[in-house]
XYZ file of C-alpha atoms in Angstrom:
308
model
C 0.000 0.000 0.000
C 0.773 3.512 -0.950
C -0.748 6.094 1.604
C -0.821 9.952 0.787
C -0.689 12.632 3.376
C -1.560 16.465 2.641
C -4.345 18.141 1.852
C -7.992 17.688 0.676
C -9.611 20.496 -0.399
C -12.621 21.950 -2.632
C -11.255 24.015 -6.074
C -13.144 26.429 -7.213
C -12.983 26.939 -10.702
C -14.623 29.991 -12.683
C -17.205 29.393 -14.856
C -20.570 30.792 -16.572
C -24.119 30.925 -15.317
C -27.039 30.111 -18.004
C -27.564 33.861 -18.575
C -23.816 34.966 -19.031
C -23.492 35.814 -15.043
C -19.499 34.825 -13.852
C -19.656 32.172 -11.165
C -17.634 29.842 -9.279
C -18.125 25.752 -9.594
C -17.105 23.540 -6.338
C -14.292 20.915 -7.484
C -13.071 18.651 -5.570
C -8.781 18.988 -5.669
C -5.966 19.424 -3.421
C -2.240 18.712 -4.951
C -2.176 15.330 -2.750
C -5.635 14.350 -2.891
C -5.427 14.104 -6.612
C -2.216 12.213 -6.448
C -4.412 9.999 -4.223
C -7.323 9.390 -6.886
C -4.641 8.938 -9.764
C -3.282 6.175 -8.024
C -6.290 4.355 -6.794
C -7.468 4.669 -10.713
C -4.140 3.350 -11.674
C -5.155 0.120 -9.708
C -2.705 0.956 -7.427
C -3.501 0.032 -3.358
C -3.568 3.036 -1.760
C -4.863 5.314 1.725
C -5.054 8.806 2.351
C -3.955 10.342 5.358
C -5.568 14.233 5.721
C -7.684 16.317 8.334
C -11.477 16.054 6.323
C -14.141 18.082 7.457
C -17.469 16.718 8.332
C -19.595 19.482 6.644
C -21.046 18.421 3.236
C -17.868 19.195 1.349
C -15.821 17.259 3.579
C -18.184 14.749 3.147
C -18.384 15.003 -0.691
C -14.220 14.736 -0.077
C -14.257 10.988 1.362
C -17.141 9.897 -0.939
C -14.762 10.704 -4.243
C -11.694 9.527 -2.524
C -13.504 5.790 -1.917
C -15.280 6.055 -5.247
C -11.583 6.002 -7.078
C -10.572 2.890 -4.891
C -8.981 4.911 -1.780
C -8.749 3.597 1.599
C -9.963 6.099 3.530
C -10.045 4.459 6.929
C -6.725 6.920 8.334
C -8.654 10.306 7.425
C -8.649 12.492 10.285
C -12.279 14.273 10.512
C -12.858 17.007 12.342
C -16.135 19.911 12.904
C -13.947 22.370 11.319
C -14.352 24.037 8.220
C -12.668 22.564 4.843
C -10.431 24.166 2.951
C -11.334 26.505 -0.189
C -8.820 27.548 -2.943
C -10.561 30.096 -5.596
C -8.821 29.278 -9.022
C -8.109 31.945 -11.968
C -6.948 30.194 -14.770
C -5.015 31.998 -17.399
C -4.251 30.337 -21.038
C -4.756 26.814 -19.645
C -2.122 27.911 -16.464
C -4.199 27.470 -13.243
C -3.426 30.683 -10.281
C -4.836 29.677 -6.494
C -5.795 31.707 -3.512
C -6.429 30.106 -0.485
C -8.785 29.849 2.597
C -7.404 27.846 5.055
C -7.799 29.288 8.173
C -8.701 26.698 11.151
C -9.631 24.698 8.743
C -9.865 20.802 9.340
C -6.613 20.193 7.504
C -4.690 22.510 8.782
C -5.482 22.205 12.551
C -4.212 18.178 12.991
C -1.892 17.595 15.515
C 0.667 14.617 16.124
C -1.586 12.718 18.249
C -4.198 12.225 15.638
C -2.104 10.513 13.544
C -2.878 7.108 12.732
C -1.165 3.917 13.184
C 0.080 2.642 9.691
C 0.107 -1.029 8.669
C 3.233 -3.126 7.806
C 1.529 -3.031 4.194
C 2.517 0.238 3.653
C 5.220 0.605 1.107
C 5.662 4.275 0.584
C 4.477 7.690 1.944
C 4.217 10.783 -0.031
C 3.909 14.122 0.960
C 3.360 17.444 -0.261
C 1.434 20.612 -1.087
C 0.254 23.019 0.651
C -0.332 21.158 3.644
C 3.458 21.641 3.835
C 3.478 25.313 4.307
C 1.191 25.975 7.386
C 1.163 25.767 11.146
C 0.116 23.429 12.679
C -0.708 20.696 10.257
C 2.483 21.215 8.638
C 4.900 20.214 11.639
C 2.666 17.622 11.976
C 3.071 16.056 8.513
C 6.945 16.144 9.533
C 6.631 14.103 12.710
C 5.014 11.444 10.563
C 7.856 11.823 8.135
C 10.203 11.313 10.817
C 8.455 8.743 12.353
C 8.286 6.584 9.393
C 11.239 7.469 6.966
C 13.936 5.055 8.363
C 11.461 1.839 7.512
C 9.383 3.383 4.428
C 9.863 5.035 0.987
C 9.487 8.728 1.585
C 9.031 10.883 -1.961
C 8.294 14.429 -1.510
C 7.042 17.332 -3.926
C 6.909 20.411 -2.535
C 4.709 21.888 -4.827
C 5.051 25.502 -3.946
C 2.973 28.314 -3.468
C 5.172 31.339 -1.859
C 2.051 33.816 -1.323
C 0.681 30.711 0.943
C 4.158 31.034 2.975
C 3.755 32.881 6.285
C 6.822 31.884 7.955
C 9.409 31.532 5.280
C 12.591 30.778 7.757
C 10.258 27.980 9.290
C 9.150 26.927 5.644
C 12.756 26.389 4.486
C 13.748 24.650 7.887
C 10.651 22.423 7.460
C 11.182 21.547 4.109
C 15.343 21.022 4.693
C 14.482 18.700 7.501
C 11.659 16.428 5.325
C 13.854 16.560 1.922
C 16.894 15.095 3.980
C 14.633 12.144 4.687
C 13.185 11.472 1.411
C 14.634 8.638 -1.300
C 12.322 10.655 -4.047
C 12.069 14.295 -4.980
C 9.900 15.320 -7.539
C 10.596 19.314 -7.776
C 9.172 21.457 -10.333
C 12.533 24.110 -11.994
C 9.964 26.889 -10.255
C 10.437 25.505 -6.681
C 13.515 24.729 -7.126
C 14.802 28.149 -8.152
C 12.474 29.564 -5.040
C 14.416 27.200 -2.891
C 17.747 27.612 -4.470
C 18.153 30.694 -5.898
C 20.735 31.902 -7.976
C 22.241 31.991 -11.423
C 23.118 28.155 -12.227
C 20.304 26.444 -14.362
C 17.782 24.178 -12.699
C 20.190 21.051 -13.898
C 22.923 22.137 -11.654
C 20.831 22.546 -8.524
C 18.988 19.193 -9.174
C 22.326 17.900 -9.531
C 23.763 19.339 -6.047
C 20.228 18.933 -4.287
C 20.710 14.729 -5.164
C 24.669 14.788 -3.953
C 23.122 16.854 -0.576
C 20.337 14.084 -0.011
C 20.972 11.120 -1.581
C 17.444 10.803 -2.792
C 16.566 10.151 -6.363
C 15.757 13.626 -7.519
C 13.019 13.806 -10.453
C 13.139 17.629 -12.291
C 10.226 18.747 -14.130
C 10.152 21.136 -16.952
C 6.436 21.479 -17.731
C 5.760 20.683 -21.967
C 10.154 20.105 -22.077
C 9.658 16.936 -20.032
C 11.623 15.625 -16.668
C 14.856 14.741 -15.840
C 15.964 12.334 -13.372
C 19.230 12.370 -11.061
C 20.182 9.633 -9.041
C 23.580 7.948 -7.724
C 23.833 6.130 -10.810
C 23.224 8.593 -13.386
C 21.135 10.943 -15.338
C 18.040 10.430 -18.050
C 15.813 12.507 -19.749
C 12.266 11.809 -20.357
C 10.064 13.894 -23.494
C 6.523 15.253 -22.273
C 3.704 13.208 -24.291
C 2.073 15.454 -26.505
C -1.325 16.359 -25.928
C -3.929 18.809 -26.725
C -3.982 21.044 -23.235
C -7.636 21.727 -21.892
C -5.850 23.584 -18.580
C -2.979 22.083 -16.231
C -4.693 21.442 -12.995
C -3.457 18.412 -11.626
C -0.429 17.533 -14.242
C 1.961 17.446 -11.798
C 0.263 15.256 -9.120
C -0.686 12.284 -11.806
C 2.726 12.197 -12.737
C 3.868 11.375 -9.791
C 1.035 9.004 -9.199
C 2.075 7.538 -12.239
C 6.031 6.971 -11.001
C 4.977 5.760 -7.962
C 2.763 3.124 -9.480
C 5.086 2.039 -12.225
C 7.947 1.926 -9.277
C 5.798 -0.226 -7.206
C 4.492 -2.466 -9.683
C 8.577 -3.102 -11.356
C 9.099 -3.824 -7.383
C 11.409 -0.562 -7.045
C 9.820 0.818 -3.761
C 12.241 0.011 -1.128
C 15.009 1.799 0.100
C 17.401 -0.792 -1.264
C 16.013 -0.956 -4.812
C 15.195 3.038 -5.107
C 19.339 3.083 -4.525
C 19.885 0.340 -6.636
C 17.697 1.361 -10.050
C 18.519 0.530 -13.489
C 17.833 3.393 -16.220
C 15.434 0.517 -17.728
C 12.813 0.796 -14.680
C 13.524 4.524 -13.655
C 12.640 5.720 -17.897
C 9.715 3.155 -17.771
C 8.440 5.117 -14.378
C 9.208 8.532 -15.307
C 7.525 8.144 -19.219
C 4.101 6.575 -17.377
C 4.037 9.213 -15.159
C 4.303 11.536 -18.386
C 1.641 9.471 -20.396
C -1.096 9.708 -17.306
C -0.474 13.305 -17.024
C -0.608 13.755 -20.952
C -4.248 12.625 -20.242
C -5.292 14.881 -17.128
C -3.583 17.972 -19.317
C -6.714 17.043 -22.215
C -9.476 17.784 -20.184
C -10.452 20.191 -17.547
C -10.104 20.235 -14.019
C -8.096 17.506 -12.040
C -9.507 14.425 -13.696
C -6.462 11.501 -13.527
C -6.903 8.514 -16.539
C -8.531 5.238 -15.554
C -6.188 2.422 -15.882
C -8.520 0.856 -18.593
C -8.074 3.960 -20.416
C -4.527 3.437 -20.946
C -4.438 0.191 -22.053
């Protein structure tokens, strides 16, 4: 089993009313929520682990998390409210602002975390649920807790004007990238995090000899690099005709971390240990799922049976 941990949250995305008036549609979303669905429509066995509100959208949360084959036994629910991010989408790029204040995600503490069973394979973090207090320290103790006996990938996935506490941000996100054997980084957040004047190449490069972790770049329509202790490869993007981007970036890596699990790569000892055979294979799914979610609006991950 896979299990995801971050947020759940409703998208609102702009739209039109009958007679012309602008208006705002409730979608469900959240960067590790959709990695969530993507994987449990891959086929692949996996849980979520997020705070989930009990009101109706919370509820509407859990219902389309189990409909797309995820465990959702380890959600944390909570009478708070859930979280809302407003979308403005420009050319097909999707723009977020946030409303997360005391919100059911954000307000879990360490000793609401669940128990995890020896099943689990892999966690993955990432997204917002990263940036804020107190969920975010949170989501670090359960890193800690569980990185010396699990696969740990990471994506920070950043959105600066969420960032209240920068200096805690960076410390936070030093801390959790130490312990991860996978980092998927976008060249945006990794020029916030390391900025200066080499390319985004050289930084991947010195961000995998700092951590030891495989280190997965993304470039958007130029494809993904990989960095890892035995090498380097390039991967193309798959060409597609792009409806909007919303949730390209979390179905590739739901599609890495199912083609890693099903070649038997997620362990610590493979992950170090990966041919260029079985790391291409995983980072060209992960760019032929997201291909798909890039063709039609909104966060909406392939269906295994619509890949074959």
């Amino acid at each position: 089993m896979l299990i995801c941990c971050g947020e759940a949250l409703i998208d609102m995305i702009p739209a039109k009313t009958k007679d012309g008036q602008d208006a705002y549609v409730p979608h469900v979303g959240g960067a590790v929520f959709n990695t969530a669905i993507a994987l449990g429509r891959l086929g692949t066995e996996v849980g979520m682990i997020s705070g989930i509100s009990t009101d109706p959208f919370g509820e509407r949360l859990k219902e389309a998390l189990g409909a797309s084959g995820v465990d959702t036994t380890r959600l944390i629910r909570a009478d708070r409210p859930t979280t809302m991010a407003y979308v403005t989408l420009q050319e097909g790029s999707a723009s977020y602002s946030f409303h997360d204040e005391n919100s059911a995600g954000r307000m879990i503490a360490p000793e609401d975390l669940p128990a995890l069973p020896e099943t689990c394979e892999a966690l993955y973090f990432g997204g917002i649920s990263l940036a804020v207090e107190p969920g975010a320290e949170t989501y670090a103790t359960l890193c800690a807790r569980e990185c010396a006996d699990r696969v740990v990938m990471i994506d920070p996935n950043i959105r600066p004007g969420f960032i209240r506490d920068e200096a805690a941000f960076r410390d936070r996100m030093e801390r959790m990238l130490g312990q991860a054997d996978i980092i998927k980084i976008s060249d945006e957040d990794l020029d916030w995090l390391h900025p200066g004047a080499e390319g985004s190449s050289e930084k991947a490069r010195a961000l995998q000899a700092q951590t030891g972790a495989l280190v997965i770049l993304t470039r958007g329509a130029r494809g993904a690099e990989a960095f890892h202790a035995g090498g380097e490869i390039q991967v193309p993007a798959r060409t597609a005709e792009m409806v909007d981007t919303v949730g390209a970036g979390d179905t590739f890596n739901a599609g890495v971390l199912a083609e890693l699990s099903a070649r038997g790569r997620l362990s610590k000892a493979d992950l170090a240990a990966i041919d260029e055979t079985d790391l291409r294979a995983a980072l060209d799914f992960g760019a032929r799922v997201a291909a798909v979610t890039v063709s039609r609006a909104g966060a909406n991950p392939p269906w295994r049976s619509e890949l074959d």
